[in-house]
CSV table of C-alpha atoms and ligand atoms in Angstrom, one decimal:
chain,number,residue,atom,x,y,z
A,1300,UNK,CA,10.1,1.1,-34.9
A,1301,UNK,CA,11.7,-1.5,-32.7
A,1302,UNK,CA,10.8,0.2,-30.2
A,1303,UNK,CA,7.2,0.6,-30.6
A,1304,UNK,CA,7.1,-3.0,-32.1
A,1305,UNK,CA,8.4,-4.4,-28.5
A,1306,UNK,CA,5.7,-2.2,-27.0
A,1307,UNK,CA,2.8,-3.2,-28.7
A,1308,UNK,CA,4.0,-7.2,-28.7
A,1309,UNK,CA,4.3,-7.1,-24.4
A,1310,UNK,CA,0.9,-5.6,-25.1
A,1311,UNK,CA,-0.6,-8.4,-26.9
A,1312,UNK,CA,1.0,-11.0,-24.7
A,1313,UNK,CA,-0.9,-9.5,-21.7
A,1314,UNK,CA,-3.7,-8.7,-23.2
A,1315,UNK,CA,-3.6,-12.5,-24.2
A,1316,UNK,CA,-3.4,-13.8,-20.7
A,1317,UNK,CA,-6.0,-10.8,-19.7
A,1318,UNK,CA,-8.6,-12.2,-21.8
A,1319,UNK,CA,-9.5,-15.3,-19.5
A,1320,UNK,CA,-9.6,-12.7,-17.0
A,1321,UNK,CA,-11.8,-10.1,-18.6
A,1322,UNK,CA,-14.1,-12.6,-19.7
A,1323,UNK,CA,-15.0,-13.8,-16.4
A,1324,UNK,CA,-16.4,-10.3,-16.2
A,1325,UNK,CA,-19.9,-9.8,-15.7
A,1326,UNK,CA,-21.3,-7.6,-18.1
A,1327,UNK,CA,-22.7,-5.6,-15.2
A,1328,UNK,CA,-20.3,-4.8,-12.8
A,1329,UNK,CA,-21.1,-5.3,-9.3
A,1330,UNK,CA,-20.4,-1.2,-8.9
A,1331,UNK,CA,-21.6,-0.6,-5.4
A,1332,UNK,CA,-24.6,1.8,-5.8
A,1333,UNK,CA,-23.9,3.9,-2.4
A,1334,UNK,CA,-20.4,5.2,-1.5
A,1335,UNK,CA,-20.4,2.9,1.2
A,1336,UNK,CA,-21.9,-0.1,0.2
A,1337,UNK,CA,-19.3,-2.5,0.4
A,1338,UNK,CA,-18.3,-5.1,-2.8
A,1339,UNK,CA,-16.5,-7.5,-0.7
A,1340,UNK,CA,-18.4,-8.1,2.4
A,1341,UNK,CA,-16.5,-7.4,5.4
A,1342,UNK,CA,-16.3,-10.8,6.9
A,1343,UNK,CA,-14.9,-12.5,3.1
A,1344,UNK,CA,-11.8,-9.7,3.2
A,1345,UNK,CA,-8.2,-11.6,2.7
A,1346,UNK,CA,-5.0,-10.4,3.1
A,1347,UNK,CA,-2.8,-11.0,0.1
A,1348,UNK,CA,-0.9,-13.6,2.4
A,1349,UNK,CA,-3.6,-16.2,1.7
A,1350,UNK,CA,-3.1,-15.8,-2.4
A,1351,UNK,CA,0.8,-17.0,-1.8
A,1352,UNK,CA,2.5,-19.9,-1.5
A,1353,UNK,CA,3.7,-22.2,1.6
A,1354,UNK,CA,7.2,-20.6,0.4
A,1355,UNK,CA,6.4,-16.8,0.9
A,1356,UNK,CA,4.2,-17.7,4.0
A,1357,UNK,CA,7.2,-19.2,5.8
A,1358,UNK,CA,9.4,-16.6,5.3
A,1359,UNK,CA,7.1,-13.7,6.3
A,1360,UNK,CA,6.3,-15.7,9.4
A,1361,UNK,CA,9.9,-16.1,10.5
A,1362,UNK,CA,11.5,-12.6,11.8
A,1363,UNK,CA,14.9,-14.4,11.6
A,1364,UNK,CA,14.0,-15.4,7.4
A,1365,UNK,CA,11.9,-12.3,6.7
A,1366,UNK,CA,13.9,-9.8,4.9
A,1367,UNK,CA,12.3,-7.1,5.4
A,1368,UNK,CA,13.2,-7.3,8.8
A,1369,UNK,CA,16.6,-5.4,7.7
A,1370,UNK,CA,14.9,-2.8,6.9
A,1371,UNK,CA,13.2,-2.5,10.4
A,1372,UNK,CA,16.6,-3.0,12.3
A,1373,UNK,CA,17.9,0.4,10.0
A,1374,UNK,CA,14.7,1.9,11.3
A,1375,UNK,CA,14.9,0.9,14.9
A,1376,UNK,CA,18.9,2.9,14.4
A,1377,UNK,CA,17.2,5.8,12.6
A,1378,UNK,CA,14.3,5.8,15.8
A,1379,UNK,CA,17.6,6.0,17.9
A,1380,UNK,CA,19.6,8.6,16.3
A,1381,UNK,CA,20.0,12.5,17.2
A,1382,UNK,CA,18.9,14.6,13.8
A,1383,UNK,CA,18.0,17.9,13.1
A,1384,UNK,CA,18.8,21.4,14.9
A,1385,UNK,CA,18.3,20.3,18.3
A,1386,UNK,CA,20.1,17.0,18.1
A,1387,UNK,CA,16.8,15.5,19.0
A,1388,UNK,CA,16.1,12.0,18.0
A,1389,UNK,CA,12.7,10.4,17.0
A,1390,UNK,CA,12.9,8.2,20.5
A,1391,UNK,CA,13.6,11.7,22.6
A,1392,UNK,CA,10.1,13.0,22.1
A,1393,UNK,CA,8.0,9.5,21.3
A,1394,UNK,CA,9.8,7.2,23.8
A,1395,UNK,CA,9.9,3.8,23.4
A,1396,UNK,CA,8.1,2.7,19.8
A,1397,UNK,CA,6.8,-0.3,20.8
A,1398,UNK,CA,3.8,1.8,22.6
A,1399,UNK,CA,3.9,5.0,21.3
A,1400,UNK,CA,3.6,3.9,18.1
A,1401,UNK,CA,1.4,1.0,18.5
A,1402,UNK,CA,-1.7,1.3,16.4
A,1403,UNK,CA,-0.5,4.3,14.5
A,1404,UNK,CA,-0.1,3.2,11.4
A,1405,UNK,CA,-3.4,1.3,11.1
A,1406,UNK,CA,-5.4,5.0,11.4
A,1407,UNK,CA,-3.1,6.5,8.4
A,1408,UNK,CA,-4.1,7.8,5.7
A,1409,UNK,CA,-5.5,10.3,8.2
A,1410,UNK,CA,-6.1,14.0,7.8
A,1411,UNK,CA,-3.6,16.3,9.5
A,1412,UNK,CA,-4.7,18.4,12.0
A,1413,UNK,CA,-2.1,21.0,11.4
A,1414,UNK,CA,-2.1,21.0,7.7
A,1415,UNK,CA,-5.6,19.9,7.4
A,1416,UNK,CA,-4.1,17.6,4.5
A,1417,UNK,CA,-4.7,14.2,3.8
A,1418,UNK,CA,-1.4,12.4,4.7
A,1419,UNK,CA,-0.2,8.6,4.6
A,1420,UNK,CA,2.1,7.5,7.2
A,1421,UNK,CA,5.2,8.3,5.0
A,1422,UNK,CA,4.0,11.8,4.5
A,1423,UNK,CA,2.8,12.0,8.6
A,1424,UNK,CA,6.7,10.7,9.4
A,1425,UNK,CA,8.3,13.0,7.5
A,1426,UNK,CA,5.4,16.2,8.7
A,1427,UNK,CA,7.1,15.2,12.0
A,1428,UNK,CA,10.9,14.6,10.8
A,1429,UNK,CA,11.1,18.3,9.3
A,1430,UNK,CA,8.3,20.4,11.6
A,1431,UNK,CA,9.2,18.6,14.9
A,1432,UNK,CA,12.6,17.2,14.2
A,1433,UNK,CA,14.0,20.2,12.3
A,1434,UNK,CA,15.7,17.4,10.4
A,1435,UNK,CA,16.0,17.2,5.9
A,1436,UNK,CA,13.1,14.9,5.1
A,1437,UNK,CA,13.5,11.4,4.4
A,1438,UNK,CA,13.4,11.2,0.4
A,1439,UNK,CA,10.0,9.7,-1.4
A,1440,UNK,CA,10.9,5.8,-1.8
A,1441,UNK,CA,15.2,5.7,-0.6
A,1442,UNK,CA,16.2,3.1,1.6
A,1443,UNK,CA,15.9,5.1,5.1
A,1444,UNK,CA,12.0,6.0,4.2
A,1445,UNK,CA,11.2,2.8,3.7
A,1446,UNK,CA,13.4,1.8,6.9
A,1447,UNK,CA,11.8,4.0,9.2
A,1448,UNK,CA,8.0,3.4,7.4
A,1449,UNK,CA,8.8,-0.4,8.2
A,1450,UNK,CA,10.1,-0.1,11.9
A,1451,UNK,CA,6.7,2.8,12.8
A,1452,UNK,CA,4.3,0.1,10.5
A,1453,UNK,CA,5.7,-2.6,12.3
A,1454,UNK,CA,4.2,-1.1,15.8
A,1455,UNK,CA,0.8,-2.2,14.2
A,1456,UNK,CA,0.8,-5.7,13.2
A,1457,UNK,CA,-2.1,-7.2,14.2
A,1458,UNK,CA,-3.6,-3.9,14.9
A,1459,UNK,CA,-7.1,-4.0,12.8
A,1460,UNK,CA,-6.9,-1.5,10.3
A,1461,UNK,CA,-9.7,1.6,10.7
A,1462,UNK,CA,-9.1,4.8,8.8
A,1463,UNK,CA,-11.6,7.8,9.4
A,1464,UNK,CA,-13.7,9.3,6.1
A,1465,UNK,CA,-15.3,11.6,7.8
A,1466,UNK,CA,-15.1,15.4,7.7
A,1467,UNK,CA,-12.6,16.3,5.3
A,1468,UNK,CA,-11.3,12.8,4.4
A,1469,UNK,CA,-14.9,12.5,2.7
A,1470,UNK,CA,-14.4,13.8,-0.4
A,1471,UNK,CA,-11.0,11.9,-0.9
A,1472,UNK,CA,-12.3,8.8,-0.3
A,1473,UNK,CA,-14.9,10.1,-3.0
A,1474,UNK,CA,-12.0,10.6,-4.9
A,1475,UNK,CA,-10.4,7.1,-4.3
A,1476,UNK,CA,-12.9,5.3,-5.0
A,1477,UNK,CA,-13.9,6.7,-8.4
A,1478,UNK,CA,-10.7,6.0,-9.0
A,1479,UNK,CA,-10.4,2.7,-8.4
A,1480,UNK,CA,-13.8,1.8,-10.5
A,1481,UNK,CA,-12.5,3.8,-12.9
A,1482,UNK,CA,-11.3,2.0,-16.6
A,1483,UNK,CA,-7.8,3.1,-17.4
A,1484,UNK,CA,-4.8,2.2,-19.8
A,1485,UNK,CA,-4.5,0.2,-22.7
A,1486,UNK,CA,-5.7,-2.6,-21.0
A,1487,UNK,CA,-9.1,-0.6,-20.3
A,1488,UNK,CA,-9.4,-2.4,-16.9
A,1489,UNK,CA,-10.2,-0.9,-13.7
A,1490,UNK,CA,-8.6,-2.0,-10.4
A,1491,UNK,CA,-12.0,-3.9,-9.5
A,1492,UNK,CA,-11.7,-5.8,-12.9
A,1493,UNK,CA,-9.1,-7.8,-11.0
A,1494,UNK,CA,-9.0,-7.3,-7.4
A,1495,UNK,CA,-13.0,-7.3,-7.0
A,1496,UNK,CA,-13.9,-9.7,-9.8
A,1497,UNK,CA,-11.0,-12.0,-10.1
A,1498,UNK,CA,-9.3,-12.8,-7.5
A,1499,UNK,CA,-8.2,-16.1,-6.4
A,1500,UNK,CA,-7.6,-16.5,-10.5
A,1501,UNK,CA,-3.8,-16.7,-12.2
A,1502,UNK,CA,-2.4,-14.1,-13.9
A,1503,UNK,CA,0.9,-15.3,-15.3
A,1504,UNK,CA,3.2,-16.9,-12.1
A,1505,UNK,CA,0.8,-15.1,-9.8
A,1506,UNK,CA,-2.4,-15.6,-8.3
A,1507,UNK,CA,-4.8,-12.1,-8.1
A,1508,UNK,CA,-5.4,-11.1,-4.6
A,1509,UNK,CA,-8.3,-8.8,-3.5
A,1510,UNK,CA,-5.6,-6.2,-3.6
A,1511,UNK,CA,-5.4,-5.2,0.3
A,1512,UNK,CA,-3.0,-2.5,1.8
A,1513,UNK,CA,-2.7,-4.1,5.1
A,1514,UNK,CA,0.9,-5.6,4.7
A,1515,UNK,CA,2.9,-2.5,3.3
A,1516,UNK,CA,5.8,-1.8,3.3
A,1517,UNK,CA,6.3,-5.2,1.7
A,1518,UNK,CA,9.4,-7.2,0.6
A,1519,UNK,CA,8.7,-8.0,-3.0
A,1520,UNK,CA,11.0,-11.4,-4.5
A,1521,UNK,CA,10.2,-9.8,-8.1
A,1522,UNK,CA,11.7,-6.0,-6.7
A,1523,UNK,CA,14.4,-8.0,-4.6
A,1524,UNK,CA,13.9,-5.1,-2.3
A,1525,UNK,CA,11.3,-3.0,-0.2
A,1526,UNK,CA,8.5,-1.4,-1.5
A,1527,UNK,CA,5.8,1.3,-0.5
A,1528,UNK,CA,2.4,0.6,-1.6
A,1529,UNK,CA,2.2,3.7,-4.2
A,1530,UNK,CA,5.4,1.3,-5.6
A,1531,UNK,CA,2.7,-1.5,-5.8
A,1532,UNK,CA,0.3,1.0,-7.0
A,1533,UNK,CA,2.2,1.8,-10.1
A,1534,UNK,CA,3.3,-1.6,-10.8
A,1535,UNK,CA,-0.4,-2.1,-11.3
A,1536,UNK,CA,-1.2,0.7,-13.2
A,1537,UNK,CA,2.0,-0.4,-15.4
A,1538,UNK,CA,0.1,-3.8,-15.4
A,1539,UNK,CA,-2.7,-2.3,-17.6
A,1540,UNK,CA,-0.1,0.4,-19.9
A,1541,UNK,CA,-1.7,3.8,-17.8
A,1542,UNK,CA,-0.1,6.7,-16.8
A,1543,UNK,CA,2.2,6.5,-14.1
A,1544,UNK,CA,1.7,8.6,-10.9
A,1545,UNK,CA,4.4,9.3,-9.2
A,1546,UNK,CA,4.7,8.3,-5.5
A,1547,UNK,CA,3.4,10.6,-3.2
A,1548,UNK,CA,0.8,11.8,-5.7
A,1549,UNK,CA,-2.9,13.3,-4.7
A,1550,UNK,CA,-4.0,10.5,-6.5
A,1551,UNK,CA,-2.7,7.7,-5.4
A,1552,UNK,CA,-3.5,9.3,-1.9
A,1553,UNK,CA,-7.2,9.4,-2.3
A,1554,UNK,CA,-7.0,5.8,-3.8
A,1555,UNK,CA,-4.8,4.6,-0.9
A,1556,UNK,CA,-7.3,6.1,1.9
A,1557,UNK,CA,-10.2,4.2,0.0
A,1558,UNK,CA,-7.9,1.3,0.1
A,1559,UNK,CA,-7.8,1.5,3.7
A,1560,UNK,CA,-11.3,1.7,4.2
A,1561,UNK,CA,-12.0,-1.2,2.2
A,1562,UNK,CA,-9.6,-3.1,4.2
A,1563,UNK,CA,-11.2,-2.5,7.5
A,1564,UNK,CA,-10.5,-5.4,10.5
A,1565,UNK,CA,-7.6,-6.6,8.6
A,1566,UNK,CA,-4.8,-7.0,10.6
A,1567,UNK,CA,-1.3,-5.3,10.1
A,1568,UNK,CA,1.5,-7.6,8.5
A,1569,UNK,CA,4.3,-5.0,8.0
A,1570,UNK,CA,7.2,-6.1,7.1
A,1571,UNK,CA,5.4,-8.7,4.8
A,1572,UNK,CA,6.5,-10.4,1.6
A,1573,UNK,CA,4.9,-10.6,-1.4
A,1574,UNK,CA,5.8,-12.1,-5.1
G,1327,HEC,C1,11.0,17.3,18.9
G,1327,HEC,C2,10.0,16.2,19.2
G,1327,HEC,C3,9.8,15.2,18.0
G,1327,HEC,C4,10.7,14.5,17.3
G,1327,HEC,C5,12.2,14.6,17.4
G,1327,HEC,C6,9.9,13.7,16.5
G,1327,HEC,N1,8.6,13.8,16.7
G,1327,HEC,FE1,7.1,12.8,15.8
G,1327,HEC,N2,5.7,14.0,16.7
G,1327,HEC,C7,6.0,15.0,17.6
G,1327,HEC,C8,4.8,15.7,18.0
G,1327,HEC,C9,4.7,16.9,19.0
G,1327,HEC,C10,3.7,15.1,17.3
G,1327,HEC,C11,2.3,15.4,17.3
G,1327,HEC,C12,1.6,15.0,18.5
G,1327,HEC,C13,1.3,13.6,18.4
G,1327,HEC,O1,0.5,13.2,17.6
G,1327,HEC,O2,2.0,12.8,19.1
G,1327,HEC,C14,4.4,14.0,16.5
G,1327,HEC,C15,3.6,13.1,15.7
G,1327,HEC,C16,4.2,12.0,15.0
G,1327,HEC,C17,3.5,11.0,14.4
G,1327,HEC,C18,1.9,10.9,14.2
G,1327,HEC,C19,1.4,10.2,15.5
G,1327,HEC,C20,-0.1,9.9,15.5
G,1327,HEC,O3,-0.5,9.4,16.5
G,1327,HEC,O4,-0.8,10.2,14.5
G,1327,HEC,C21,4.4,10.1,13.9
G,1327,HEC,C22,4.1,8.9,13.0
G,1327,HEC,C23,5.7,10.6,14.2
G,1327,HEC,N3,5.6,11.8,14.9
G,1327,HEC,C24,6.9,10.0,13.9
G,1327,HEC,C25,8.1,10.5,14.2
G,1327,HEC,C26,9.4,9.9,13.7
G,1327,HEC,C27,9.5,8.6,12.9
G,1327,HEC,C28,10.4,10.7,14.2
G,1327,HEC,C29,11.9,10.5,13.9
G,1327,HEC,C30,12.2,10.4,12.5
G,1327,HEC,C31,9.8,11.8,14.9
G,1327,HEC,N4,8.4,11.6,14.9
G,1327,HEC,C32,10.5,12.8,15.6
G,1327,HEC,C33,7.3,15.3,18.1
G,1327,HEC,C34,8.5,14.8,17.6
G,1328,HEC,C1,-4.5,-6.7,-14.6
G,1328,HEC,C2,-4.9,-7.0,-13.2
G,1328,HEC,C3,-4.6,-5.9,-12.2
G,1328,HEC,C4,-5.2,-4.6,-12.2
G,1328,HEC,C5,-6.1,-4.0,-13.2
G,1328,HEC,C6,-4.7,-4.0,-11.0
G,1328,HEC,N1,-3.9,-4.9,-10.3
G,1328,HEC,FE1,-3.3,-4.7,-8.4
G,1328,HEC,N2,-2.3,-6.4,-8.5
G,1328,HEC,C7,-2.3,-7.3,-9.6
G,1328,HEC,C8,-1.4,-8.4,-9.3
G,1328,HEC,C9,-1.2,-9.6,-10.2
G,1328,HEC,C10,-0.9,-8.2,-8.0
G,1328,HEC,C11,0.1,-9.1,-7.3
G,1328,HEC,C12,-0.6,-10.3,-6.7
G,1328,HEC,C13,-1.7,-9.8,-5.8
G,1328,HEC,O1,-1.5,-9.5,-4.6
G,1328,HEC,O2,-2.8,-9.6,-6.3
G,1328,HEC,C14,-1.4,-6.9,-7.5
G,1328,HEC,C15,-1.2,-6.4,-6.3
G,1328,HEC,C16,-1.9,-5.3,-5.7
G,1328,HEC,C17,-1.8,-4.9,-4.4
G,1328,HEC,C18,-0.9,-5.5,-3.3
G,1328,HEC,C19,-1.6,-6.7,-2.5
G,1328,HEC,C20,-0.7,-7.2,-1.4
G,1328,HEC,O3,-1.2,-8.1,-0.7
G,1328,HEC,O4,0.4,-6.8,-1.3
G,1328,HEC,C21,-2.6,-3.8,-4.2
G,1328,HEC,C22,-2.8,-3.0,-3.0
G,1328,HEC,C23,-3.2,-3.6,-5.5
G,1328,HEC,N3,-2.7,-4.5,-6.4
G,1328,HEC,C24,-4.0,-2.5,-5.8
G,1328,HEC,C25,-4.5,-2.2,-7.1
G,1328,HEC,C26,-5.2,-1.0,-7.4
G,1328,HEC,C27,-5.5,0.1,-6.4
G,1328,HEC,C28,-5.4,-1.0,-8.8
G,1328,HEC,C29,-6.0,0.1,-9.6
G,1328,HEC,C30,-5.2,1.3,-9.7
G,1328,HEC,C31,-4.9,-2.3,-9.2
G,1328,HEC,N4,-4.3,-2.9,-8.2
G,1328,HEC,C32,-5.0,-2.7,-10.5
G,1328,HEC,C33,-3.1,-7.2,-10.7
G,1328,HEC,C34,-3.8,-6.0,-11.0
């Protein structure tokens, strides 16, 4: 009883601090009426950055401060080091990272052209870690995946971001994007509820962003640690009391591809730092 009590008390308390939110609503939501009509214009797209404060802005701008540059420096070793069956390291076949793997990140999620699969650049690393490498695959969300995610993701800051939904990444952008208008949890809010139609508002110590993927993975002060963007993801979806998807899941896939597209001409930020 406790228990449930707790539950259903955090559930008042957010709903509490929702309802400003939710009531800034419109009672018709600006639901974009073709796939590809846009509810934040291109040119009025902001990077999470801009919602901080002076204090998280300094210390993303300083590679000496930024703390998710430790992460990168394990990468860079990981980039170095012989794996696998043929003692091959990730440097042996792509060279030098800096040019290889300039850019790459900011076309991911992309669809495979072995596997014909949608993958992210997590999944694309670790296609290439156990197909090319021969090597055990880095585990979903440990230490070295986020490492080597944040040393390859790295390679594109300040690379616009401009993923492809053509062909087969069509119909999981479909996907994505039904997913993100769709109502879910306790809280019965979308993820447009507050990244489309209440940004720039506070929701307890933090100010609502537009929600953008372009910074990821991200140093968050309230994780005091690395994070993917599916970690984001869920931290959301925990936000408004609905079902958690695990990392890596087809949802949160289709949902990060439609992320991407509706972050187009940002610029890469990884590693970043968020609240
Ligand atoms: C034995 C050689 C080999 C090794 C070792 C290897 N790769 Fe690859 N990798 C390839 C090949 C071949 C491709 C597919 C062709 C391409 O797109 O460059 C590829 C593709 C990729 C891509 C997609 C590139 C793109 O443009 O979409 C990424 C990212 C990648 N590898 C990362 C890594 C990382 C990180 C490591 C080490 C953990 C690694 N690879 C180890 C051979 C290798
Ligand atoms: C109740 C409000 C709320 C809902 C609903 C919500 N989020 Fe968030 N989200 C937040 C807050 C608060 C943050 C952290 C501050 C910020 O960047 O907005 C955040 C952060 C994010 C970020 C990281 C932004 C960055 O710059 O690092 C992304 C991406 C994101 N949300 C996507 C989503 C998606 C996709 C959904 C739907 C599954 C969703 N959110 C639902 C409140 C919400």
């Amino acid at each position: 009883m406790a228990r449930g009590a707790a539950v259903s008390l955090a559930v008042a308390r957010i709903g509490a601090a929702l309802l400003a939110v939710a009531c800034a609503v419109p009672a018709t939501l600006a639901y974009a009426q073709s796939s590809t009509t846009r509810v934040i214009p291109l040119d009025q797209l902001k990077s999470g950055l801009a919602y901080t404060g002076e204090d998280v802005r300094a210390l993303q701008a300083d590679d000496f401060a930024n703390p998710g540059m430790l992460w990168v420096e394990r990468g860079e070793k990981i980039w170095n080091t012989p794996a696998g069956a043929d003692g091959k390291s990730c440097a042996s076949c792509h060279g030098d990272a800096k040019s290889s793997m300039k850019g790459v990140a900011a076309r991911y999620p992309a669809i495979d052209a072995k596997s014909k699969q949608l993958l992210n650049i997590e999944a694309r690393i670790n296609a290439s870690r156990s197909g090319d490498q021969k090597a055990p695959a880095f585990a979903p969300e440990s230490e070295d995946m986020l490492a080597i995610t944040a040393y390859v993701n790295m390679q594109s800051r300040g690379v616009p971001v401009g993923v492809s939904i053509d062909g087969a990444a069509r119909e999981h952008f479909e996907r994505g994007r039904a997913f993100y208008y769709t109502r879910r949890g306790q809280m019965n809010m979308s993820c447009a509820t507050c990244h489309e139609q209440n940004f720039g508002k506070r929701l307890f110590a933090e100010t609502i962003s537009q929600g953008q993927p372009n910074d990821f993975p991200i140093y968050r002060l309230e994780w005091q640690t690395m994070g993917s963007l599916h970690r984001r993801l869920r931290a959301c979806l925990y936000g408004v009391r609905a079902e958690l998807l695990p990392v890596g899941s087809p949802e949160l896939l289709d949902v990060e591809l439609f992320l991407a597209w509706r972050a187009q001409g940002l610029k890469g930020e990884a590693p970043a730092v968020r609240r």
